[in-house]
Amino acid sequence: MSDLWDSIHQRYVRQDWIHKPSIFAQWAVQYFPAQGTILELGAGQGQDSAYFAALGHRVLSTDFSSEALRLSQVSGMPLVTLRQLDMTQPFPFEDASFSVVYAHLSVHYFDSAATKRLFSEIRRVLIAGGIVALLVNSTDDPEYGTGTRMEDDLFEVSEGFVKRFFSTASMEKFTEDFERVILDNHGEAYKDNEIGVKKLIRFVGRK
Ligand SMILES: C[S@@+](CC[C@H](N)C(=O)[O-])C[C@H]1O[C@@H](n2cnc3c(N)ncnc32)[C@H](O)[C@@H]1O
């Protein structure tokens, strides 16, 4: 699966949006505590990690794709550490290691059991009062229901490429162990705006 992402990243690097902080990052950062470290999951080429660091946050920027890490824009930034991490595996971090866990369009590729394990790992590595901020695909996406259905809201949309689509209701269920700060479908992303995909699901929660 990371091979597929390696080739997608070779396409992404040529897009304008890859070189600027996401709409979601610029909005979500208002909820982040000033102290501590942000763990970014599926950071891709690191435009959001670089943005958080430029604002003075310490960041651990992670992805499982070697190509994403090679192309990452955080190289040389003193506040950012880059690390390969497959988020379907238990995290190699102690409990309560991070003040924020952040993921932009990266936690919507997994079946329900893996998604539950991932959200529980996110909670485990957050400090008490820590923030989780997620932007994910929504069931309003025109791609929803296309391809082969694997389970509720999970589809193999093209060969070997599986996507989960969240509603506010399903996100509420997956995140029931967090205190909800924001849960809505007002999310936007430059990449999705280009293809008319709107109403992404935004979740900000507190441990
Ligand atoms: C749509 S891209 C988003 C990348 C970046 N956050 C952005 O917005 O440009 C999804 C990212 O998730 C990463 N990813 C997918 N599955 C992963 C996994 N199991 N563990 C870690 N990263 C994963 C991909 O390599 C890719 O960088």
Coordinates of C-alpha atoms and ligand atoms in Angstrom, one line a residue:
M1 CA 0.0 0.0 0.0
S2 CA 2.8 2.4 0.7
D3 CA 4.1 1.8 -2.9
L4 CA 0.8 3.1 -4.2
W5 CA 1.2 6.2 -2.0
D6 CA 4.8 6.6 -3.3
S7 CA 3.5 7.1 -6.8
I8 CA 0.7 9.4 -5.7
H9 CA 3.2 11.6 -4.0
Q10 CA 5.2 11.9 -7.3
R11 CA 2.0 13.4 -8.7
Y12 CA 1.2 15.6 -5.7
V13 CA 4.6 17.3 -5.8
R14 CA 3.6 19.0 -9.0
Q15 CA 0.4 20.5 -7.5
D16 CA 0.2 24.1 -6.3
W17 CA -1.7 23.2 -3.1
I18 CA 1.1 20.9 -1.9
H19 CA 3.2 24.0 -1.2
K20 CA 0.8 25.8 1.1
P21 CA -0.7 25.0 4.5
S22 CA -4.1 23.4 4.3
I23 CA -7.3 25.3 5.0
F24 CA -7.9 22.9 7.9
A25 CA -4.5 23.5 9.5
Q26 CA -5.0 27.2 9.4
W27 CA -8.3 26.8 11.2
A28 CA -7.5 24.0 13.6
V29 CA -4.3 25.6 15.0
Q30 CA -6.4 28.0 17.1
Y31 CA -7.3 24.9 19.3
F32 CA -3.7 23.8 19.8
P33 CA -2.0 24.5 23.2
A34 CA 1.2 26.6 22.9
Q35 CA 3.4 24.0 24.7
G36 CA 4.1 20.4 23.9
T37 CA 4.6 18.4 20.7
I38 CA 2.2 17.9 17.8
L39 CA 2.2 14.4 16.3
E40 CA 1.1 14.6 12.6
L41 CA -0.1 11.4 11.1
G42 CA 0.0 10.8 7.3
A43 CA 1.7 14.2 6.9
G44 CA 2.5 13.6 3.3
Q45 CA 5.0 16.2 2.0
G46 CA 4.8 18.1 5.3
Q47 CA 3.2 21.4 4.3
D48 CA 1.1 21.4 7.5
S49 CA 3.9 20.3 9.8
A50 CA 6.0 23.1 8.3
Y51 CA 3.2 25.6 8.9
F52 CA 2.9 24.6 12.6
A53 CA 6.6 24.8 13.1
A54 CA 6.8 28.2 11.5
L55 CA 4.3 29.3 14.2
G56 CA 6.6 28.0 16.9
H57 CA 5.2 24.5 17.6
R58 CA 7.4 21.4 18.0
V59 CA 6.2 18.7 15.5
L60 CA 6.8 15.0 14.9
S61 CA 5.9 14.7 11.2
T62 CA 5.1 11.1 10.2
D63 CA 4.0 9.1 7.1
F64 CA 4.5 5.5 6.0
S65 CA 5.5 6.5 2.4
S66 CA 9.2 6.8 1.8
E67 CA 8.5 9.1 -1.1
A68 CA 6.5 11.4 1.1
L69 CA 9.4 11.5 3.6
R70 CA 11.9 12.1 0.8
L71 CA 9.8 15.0 -0.6
S72 CA 8.9 16.4 2.8
Q73 CA 9.2 20.2 3.1
V74 CA 10.2 20.0 6.8
S75 CA 13.8 19.0 6.1
G76 CA 16.1 21.3 8.0
M77 CA 13.4 22.9 10.2
P78 CA 14.8 22.8 13.8
L79 CA 11.4 22.3 15.4
V80 CA 10.4 19.3 13.2
T81 CA 11.4 15.7 13.4
L82 CA 10.6 13.5 10.5
R83 CA 9.8 9.8 11.1
Q84 CA 8.4 6.8 9.1
L85 CA 5.3 5.5 10.9
D86 CA 2.5 3.2 9.7
M87 CA -0.5 4.3 11.7
T88 CA -2.2 0.9 11.4
Q89 CA 0.5 -0.4 13.8
P90 CA 0.7 0.2 17.6
F91 CA 2.5 3.6 18.0
P92 CA 6.1 3.3 19.2
F93 CA 5.4 6.1 21.8
E94 CA 4.9 6.2 25.5
D95 CA 1.5 7.1 26.9
A96 CA 0.9 10.9 27.2
S97 CA 3.7 11.9 24.8
F98 CA 1.9 14.6 22.7
S99 CA -0.2 17.7 23.3
V100 CA -1.8 17.4 19.9
V101 CA -2.5 14.6 17.3
Y102 CA -3.3 16.1 13.9
A103 CA -4.3 14.3 10.7
H104 CA -5.3 16.0 7.4
L105 CA -7.0 13.6 5.0
S106 CA -5.1 10.6 6.2
V107 CA -7.1 8.5 8.8
H108 CA -9.9 7.5 6.3
Y109 CA -8.3 4.4 4.7
F110 CA -8.9 1.7 7.3
D111 CA -11.6 -0.8 8.2
S112 CA -13.6 -0.3 11.3
A113 CA -11.5 -2.5 13.6
A114 CA -8.3 -0.7 12.5
T115 CA -9.9 2.7 12.8
K116 CA -11.0 1.9 16.4
R117 CA -7.5 0.7 17.2
L118 CA -6.0 3.9 15.7
F119 CA -8.3 6.2 17.5
S120 CA -7.5 4.4 20.8
E121 CA -3.8 4.8 20.1
I122 CA -4.3 8.5 19.4
R123 CA -6.0 8.8 22.8
R124 CA -3.3 6.8 24.6
V125 CA -0.4 9.0 23.4
L126 CA -2.2 12.3 24.1
I127 CA -1.7 14.1 27.4
A128 CA -4.7 14.7 29.6
G129 CA -6.4 17.8 28.0
G130 CA -4.6 17.2 24.7
I131 CA -6.2 17.9 21.4
V132 CA -7.0 15.7 18.4
A133 CA -7.8 17.4 15.1
L134 CA -8.9 15.3 12.1
L135 CA -10.2 16.2 8.6
V136 CA -11.7 13.2 6.7
N137 CA -13.7 12.2 3.7
S138 CA -17.5 12.5 4.0
T139 CA -20.4 10.4 2.9
D140 CA -21.4 13.4 0.8
D141 CA -18.4 12.7 -1.4
P142 CA -19.5 11.8 -5.0
E143 CA -17.1 8.8 -4.7
Y144 CA -19.1 7.4 -1.8
G145 CA -20.8 4.1 -2.7
T146 CA -18.6 3.6 -5.8
G147 CA -16.4 0.6 -6.4
T148 CA -16.6 -2.5 -4.2
R149 CA -18.2 -2.2 -0.8
M150 CA -16.0 -3.8 1.9
E151 CA -18.1 -2.8 5.0
D152 CA -20.3 0.1 6.0
D153 CA -18.9 3.3 4.6
L154 CA -15.7 1.5 3.3
F155 CA -15.2 1.0 -0.4
E156 CA -12.4 -0.2 -2.7
V157 CA -12.9 2.8 -5.0
S158 CA -10.2 1.6 -7.5
E159 CA -7.9 -1.3 -7.6
G160 CA -6.1 -1.7 -4.3
F161 CA -7.3 1.7 -3.1
V162 CA -9.7 1.5 -0.1
K163 CA -11.4 4.6 1.3
R164 CA -13.6 5.2 4.3
F165 CA -16.3 7.9 4.3
F166 CA -17.4 9.4 7.6
S167 CA -20.6 11.1 8.6
T168 CA -20.9 13.3 11.7
A169 CA -22.8 10.4 13.2
S170 CA -20.1 7.8 12.5
M171 CA -17.3 10.2 13.6
E172 CA -19.2 10.8 16.8
K173 CA -19.2 7.0 17.5
F174 CA -15.5 6.5 16.6
T175 CA -14.5 9.4 18.9
E176 CA -16.9 8.7 21.8
D177 CA -14.0 8.5 24.3
F178 CA -13.0 12.2 23.6
E179 CA -14.7 15.3 24.8
R180 CA -16.1 16.9 21.6
V181 CA -15.0 20.4 20.8
I182 CA -16.1 20.6 17.1
L183 CA -17.8 18.1 14.9
D184 CA -19.3 19.3 11.7
N185 CA -19.2 18.9 7.9
H186 CA -17.8 22.3 7.1
G187 CA -14.4 21.0 6.1
E188 CA -12.7 22.1 2.9
A189 CA -9.4 21.2 1.2
Y190 CA -7.8 22.9 -1.8
K191 CA -7.3 19.5 -3.5
D192 CA -11.0 18.5 -3.1
N193 CA -12.2 22.0 -4.0
E194 CA -10.6 21.5 -7.4
I195 CA -12.8 18.5 -8.0
G196 CA -16.0 19.9 -6.4
V197 CA -15.8 17.8 -3.2
K198 CA -17.1 19.7 -0.2
K199 CA -18.6 19.1 3.2
L200 CA -15.6 17.2 4.6
I201 CA -15.9 16.1 8.2
R202 CA -14.0 18.1 10.8
F203 CA -13.4 16.8 14.3
V204 CA -11.6 18.5 17.1
G205 CA -11.7 16.7 20.4
R206 CA -10.0 16.8 23.8
K207 CA -8.8 13.9 26.0
Ligands
LIG1 C1 -4.4 12.2 0.9 S1 -2.8 12.1 1.5 C2 -2.7 13.4 2.7 C3 -1.3 13.9 2.9 C4 -1.1 15.2 3.7 N1 -1.7 15.1 5.0 C5 -1.8 16.3 2.8 O1 -2.9 16.7 3.2 O2 -1.2 16.7 1.8 C6 -2.9 10.7 2.7 C7 -1.5 10.4 3.3 O3 -1.7 9.3 4.2 C8 -0.5 8.5 4.2 N2 -0.9 7.2 4.6 C9 -1.9 6.3 4.1 N3 -2.0 5.2 4.9 C10 -1.1 5.3 5.9 C11 -0.7 4.5 7.0 N4 -1.2 3.3 7.2 N5 0.2 5.0 7.8 C12 0.8 6.2 7.7 N6 0.5 7.0 6.6 C13 -0.4 6.6 5.8 C14 -0.2 8.5 2.7 O4 1.2 8.2 2.4 C15 -0.4 10.0 2.4 O5 0.7 10.8 2.6

